[in-house]
CSV table of C-alpha atoms (C1' of nucleotides) in Angstrom, one decimal:
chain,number,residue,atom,x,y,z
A,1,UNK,CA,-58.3,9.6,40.0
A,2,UNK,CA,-59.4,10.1,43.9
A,3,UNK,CA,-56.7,12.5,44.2
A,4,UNK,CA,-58.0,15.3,41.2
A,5,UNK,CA,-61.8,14.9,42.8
A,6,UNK,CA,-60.3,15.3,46.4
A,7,UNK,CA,-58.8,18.3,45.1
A,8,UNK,CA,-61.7,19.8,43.3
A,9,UNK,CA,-64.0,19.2,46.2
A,10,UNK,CA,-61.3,20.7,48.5
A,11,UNK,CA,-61.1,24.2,46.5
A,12,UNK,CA,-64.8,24.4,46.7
A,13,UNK,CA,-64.7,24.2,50.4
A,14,UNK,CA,-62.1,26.8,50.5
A,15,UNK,CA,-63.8,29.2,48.9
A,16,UNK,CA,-67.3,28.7,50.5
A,17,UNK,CA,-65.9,28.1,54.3
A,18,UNK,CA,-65.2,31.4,55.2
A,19,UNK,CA,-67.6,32.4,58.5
A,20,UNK,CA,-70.2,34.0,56.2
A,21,UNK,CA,-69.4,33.4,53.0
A,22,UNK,CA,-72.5,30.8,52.1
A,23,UNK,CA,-74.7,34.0,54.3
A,24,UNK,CA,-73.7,36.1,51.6
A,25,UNK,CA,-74.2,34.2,48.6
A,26,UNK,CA,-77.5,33.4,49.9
A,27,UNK,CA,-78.6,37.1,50.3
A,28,UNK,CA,-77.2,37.7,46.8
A,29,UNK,CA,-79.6,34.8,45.7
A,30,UNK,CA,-82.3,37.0,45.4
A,31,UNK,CA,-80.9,40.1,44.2
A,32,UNK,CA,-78.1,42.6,43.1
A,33,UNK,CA,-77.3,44.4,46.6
A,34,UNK,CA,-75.4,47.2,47.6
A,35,UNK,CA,-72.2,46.9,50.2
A,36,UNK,CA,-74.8,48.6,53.1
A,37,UNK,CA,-78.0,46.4,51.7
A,38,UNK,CA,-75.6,43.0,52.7
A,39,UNK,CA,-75.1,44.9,55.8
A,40,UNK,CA,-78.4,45.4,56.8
A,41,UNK,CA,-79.2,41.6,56.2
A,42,UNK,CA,-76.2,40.5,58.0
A,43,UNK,CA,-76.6,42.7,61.2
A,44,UNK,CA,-73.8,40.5,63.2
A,45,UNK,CA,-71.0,40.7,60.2
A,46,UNK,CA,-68.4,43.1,61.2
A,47,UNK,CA,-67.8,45.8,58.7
A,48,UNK,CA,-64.1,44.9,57.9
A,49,UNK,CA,-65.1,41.2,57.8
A,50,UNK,CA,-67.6,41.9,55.7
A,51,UNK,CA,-65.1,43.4,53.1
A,52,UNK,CA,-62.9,40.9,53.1
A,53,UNK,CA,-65.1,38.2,52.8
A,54,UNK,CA,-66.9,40.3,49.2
A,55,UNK,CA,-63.2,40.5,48.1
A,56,UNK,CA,-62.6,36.4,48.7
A,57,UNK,CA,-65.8,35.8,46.7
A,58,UNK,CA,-64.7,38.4,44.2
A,59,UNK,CA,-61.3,37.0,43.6
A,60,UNK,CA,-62.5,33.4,43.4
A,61,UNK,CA,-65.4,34.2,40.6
A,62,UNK,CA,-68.3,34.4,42.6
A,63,UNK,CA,-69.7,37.7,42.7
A,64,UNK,CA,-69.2,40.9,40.8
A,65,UNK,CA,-68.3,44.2,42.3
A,66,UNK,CA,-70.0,47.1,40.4
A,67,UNK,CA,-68.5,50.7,41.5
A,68,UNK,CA,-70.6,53.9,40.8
A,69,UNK,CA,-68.9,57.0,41.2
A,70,UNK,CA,-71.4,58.9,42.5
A,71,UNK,CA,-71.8,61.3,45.8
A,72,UNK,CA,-71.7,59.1,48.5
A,73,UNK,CA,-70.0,56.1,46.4
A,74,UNK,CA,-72.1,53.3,45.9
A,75,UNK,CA,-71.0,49.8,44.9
A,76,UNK,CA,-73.1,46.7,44.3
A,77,UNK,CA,-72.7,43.3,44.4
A,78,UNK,CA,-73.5,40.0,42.3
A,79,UNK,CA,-73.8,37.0,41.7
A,80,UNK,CA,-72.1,35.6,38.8
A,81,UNK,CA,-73.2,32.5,36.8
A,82,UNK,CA,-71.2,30.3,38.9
A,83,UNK,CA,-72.2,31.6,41.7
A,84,UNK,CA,-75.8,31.4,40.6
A,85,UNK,CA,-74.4,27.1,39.8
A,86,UNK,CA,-73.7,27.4,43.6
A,87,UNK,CA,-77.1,28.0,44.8
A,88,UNK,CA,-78.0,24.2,44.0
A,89,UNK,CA,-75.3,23.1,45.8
A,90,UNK,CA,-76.1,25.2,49.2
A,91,UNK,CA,-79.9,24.2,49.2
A,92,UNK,CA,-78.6,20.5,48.9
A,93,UNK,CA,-76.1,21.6,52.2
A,94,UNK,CA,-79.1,22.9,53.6
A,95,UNK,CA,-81.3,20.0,53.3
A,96,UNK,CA,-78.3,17.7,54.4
A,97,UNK,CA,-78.6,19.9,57.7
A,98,UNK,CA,-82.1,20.1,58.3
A,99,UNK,CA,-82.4,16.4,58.0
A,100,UNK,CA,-79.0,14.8,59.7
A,101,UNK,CA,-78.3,17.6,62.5
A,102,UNK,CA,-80.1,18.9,65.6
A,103,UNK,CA,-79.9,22.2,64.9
A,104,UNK,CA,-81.5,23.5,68.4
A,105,UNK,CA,-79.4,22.3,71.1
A,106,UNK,CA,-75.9,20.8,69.2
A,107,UNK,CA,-72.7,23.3,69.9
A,108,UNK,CA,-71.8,23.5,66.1
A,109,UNK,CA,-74.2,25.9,65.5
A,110,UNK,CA,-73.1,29.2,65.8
A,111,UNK,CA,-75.8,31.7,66.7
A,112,UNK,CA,-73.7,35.0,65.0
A,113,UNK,CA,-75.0,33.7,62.3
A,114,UNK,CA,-77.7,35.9,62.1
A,115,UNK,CA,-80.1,37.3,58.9
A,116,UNK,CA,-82.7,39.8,59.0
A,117,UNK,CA,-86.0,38.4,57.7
A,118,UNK,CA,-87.4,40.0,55.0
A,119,UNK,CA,-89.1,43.0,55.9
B,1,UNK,CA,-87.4,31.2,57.3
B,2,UNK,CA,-84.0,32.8,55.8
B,3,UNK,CA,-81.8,32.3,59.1
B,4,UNK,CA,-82.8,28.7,59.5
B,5,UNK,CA,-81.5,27.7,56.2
B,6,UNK,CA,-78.1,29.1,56.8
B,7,UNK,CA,-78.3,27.7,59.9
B,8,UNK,CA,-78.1,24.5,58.2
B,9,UNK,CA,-75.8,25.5,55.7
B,10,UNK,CA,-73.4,27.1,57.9
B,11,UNK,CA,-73.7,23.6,60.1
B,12,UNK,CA,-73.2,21.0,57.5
B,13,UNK,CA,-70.0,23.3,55.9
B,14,UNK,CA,-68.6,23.1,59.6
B,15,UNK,CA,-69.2,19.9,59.9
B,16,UNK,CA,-67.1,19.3,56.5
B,17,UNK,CA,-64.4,21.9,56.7
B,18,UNK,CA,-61.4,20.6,58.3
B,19,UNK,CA,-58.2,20.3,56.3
B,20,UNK,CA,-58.7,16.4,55.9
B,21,UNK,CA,-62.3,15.9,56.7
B,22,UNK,CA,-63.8,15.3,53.2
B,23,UNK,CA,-60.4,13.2,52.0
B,24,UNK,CA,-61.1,11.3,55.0
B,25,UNK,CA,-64.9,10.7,54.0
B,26,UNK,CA,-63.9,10.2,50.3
B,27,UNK,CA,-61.4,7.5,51.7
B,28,UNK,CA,-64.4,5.7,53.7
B,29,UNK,CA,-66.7,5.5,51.0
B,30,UNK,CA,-65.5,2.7,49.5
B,31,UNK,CA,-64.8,0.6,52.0
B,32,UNK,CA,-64.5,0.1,56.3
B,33,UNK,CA,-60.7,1.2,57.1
B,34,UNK,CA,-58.1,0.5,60.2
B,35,UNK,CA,-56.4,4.1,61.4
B,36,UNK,CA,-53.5,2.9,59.9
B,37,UNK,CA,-55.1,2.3,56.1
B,38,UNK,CA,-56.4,5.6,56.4
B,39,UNK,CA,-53.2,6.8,57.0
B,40,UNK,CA,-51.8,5.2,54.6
B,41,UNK,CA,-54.2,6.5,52.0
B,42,UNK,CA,-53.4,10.0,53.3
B,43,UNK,CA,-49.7,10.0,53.4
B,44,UNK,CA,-49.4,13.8,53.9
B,45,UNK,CA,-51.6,13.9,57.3
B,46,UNK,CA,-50.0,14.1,60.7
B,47,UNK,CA,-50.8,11.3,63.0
B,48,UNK,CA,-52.7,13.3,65.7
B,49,UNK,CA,-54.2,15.9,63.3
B,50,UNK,CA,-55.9,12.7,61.8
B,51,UNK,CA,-57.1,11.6,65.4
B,52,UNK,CA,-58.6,14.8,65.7
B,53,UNK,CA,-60.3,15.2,62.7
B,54,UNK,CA,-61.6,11.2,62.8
B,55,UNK,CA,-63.0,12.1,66.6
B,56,UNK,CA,-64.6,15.0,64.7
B,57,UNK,CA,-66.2,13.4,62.4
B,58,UNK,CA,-67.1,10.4,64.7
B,59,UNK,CA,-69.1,12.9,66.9
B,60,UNK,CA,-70.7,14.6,64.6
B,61,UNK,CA,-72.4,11.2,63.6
B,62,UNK,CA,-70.5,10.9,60.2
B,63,UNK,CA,-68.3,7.7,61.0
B,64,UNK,CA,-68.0,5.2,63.4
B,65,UNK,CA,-65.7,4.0,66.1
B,66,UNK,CA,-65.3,-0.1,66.4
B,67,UNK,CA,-62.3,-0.9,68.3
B,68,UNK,CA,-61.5,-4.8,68.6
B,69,UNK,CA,-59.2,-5.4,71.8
B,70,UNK,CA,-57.3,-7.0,70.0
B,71,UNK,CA,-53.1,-7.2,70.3
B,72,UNK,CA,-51.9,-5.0,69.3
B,73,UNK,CA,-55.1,-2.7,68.9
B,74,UNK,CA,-56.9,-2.6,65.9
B,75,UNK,CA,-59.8,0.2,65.4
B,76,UNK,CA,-62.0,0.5,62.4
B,77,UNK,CA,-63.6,3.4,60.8
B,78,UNK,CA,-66.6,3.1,58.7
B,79,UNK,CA,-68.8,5.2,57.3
B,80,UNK,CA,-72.8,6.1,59.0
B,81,UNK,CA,-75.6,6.5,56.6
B,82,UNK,CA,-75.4,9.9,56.9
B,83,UNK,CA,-71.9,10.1,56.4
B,84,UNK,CA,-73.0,8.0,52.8
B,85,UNK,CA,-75.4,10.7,52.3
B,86,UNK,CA,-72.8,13.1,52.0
B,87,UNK,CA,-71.5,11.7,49.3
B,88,UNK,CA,-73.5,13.0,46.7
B,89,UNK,CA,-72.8,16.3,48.3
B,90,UNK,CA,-69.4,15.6,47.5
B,91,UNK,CA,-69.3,14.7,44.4
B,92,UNK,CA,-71.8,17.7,42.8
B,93,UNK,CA,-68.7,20.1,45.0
B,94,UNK,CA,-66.4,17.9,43.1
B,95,UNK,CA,-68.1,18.7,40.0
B,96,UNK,CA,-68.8,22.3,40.5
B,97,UNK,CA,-65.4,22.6,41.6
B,98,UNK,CA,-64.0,20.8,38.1
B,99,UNK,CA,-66.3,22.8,35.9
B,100,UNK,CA,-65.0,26.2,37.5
B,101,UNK,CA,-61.8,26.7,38.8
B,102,UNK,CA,-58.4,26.3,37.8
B,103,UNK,CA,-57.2,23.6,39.6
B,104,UNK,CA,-53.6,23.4,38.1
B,105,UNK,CA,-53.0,27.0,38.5
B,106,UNK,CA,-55.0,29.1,41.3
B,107,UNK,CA,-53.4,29.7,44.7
B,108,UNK,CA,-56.4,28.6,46.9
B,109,UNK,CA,-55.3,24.5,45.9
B,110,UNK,CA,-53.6,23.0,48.4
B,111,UNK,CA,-50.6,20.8,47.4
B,112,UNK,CA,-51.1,19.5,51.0
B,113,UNK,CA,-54.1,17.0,49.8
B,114,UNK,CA,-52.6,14.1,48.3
B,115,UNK,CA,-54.3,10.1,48.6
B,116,UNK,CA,-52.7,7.2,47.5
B,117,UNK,CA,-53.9,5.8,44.3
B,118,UNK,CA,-55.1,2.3,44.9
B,119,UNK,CA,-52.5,0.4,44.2
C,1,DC,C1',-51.1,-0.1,66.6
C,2,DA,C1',-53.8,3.5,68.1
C,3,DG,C1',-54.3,7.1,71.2
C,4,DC,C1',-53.6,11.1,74.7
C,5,DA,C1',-51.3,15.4,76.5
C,6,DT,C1',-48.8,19.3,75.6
C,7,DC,C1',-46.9,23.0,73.2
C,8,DC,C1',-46.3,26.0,69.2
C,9,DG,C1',-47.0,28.8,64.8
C,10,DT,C1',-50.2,30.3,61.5
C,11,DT,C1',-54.3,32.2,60.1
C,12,DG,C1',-58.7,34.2,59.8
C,13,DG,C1',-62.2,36.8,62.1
C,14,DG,C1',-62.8,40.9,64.5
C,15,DA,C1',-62.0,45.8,66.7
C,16,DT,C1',-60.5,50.5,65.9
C,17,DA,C1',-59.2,54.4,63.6
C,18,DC,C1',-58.6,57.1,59.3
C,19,DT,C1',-59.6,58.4,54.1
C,20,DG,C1',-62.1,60.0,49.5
D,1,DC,C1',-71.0,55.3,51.9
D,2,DA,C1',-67.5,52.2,51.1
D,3,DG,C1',-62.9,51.2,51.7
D,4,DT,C1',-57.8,50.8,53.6
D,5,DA,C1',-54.5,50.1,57.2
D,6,DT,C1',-53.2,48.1,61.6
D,7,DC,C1',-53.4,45.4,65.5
D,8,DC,C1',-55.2,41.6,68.3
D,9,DC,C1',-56.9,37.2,69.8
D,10,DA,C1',-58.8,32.5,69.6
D,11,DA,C1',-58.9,28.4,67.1
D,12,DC,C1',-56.9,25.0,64.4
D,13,DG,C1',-53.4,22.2,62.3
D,14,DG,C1',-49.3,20.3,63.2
D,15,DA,C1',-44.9,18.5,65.9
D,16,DT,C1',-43.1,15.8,69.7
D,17,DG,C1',-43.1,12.7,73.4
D,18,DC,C1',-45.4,9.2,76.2
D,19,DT,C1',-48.9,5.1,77.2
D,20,DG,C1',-51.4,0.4,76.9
DNA sequence: CAGCATCCGTTGGGATACTG
DNA sequence: CAGTATCCCAACGGATGCTG
């Protein structure tokens, strides 16, 4: 049955592939966040980007988008319980990394990638 | 140490998130491969999309490159020890991926992917 | 058989401007 | 504050043709 696993791996990458997708999930890790709390951990993410990429991860299950209407709007973001099954999977992608890839010098690494440290 | 972990995560998804580059890997666990198996395996692929995408994977340390000067030429791909590292990776996104989405329905699967059964 | 060079169309990320 | 609507550009996958 190679081709229904090929498949299944394949729609995972899809949906966690987009430029900043894993950045976000991982910033949702720890919390519920607000649409200009992401933004302020994700200095480098444009502001349309950023949109599009919470509406990806909306459509595809991930995260939820909470809407307040209050006076100025607020909306919040987070993670559902497959997303939360996803967090497993991107500390094993991270460990992968740390151990096979020179992540100083090698060109795959993209320095926008860029998250504000805890302050 | 927030931005070093995405770092990671952002390199090993880029490493992993061409159109062909996990059916490829998925192809090469179980055994060494010519170009043409491989191609044979992945009926669907263009023959110079799959150059690219094996010279991909080849310099980022995931396969390797043993041509035999032979006639006519004969090359063989094989997976690194790395590249059978990932596999586990692959298969927990092949599990997340069965457990949570649609796969006969949702937009984001790609009829494109399609391997040959073993015959 | 395997690979390179070249060109092309699509797409996804990004910039800018405007709305409730 | 958060979102929509456009437009733009670079990058990637793919098609074609040629080589040892």
């Amino acid at each position: 049955m190679k081709i229904k696993q090929i498949k299944a791996i394949k729609a995972t990458l899809d949906i966690v592939c987009g430029k900043w997708k894993a950045a976000i999930l991982l910033v949702l890790v720890d919390k519920t966040l607000r649409f200009s709390e992401i933004k302020a951990r994700l200095p480098k993410v444009n502001h349309q980007t950023l949109i599009k990429q919470l509406k990806d991860l909306e459509r595809d299950g991930l995260i939820t988008r909470t809407k307040y209407d209050d006076i100025p709007p607020r909306v919040e973001y987070t993670l559902t319980e497959y997303g939360k099954e996803l967090e497993q999977l991107l500390k094993d992608m991270m460990d992968w990394g740390e151990k096979h890839l020179d992540l100083k010098n090698k060109k795959y690494i993209d320095d926008d990638i860029l998250v504000k440290e805890e302050s």
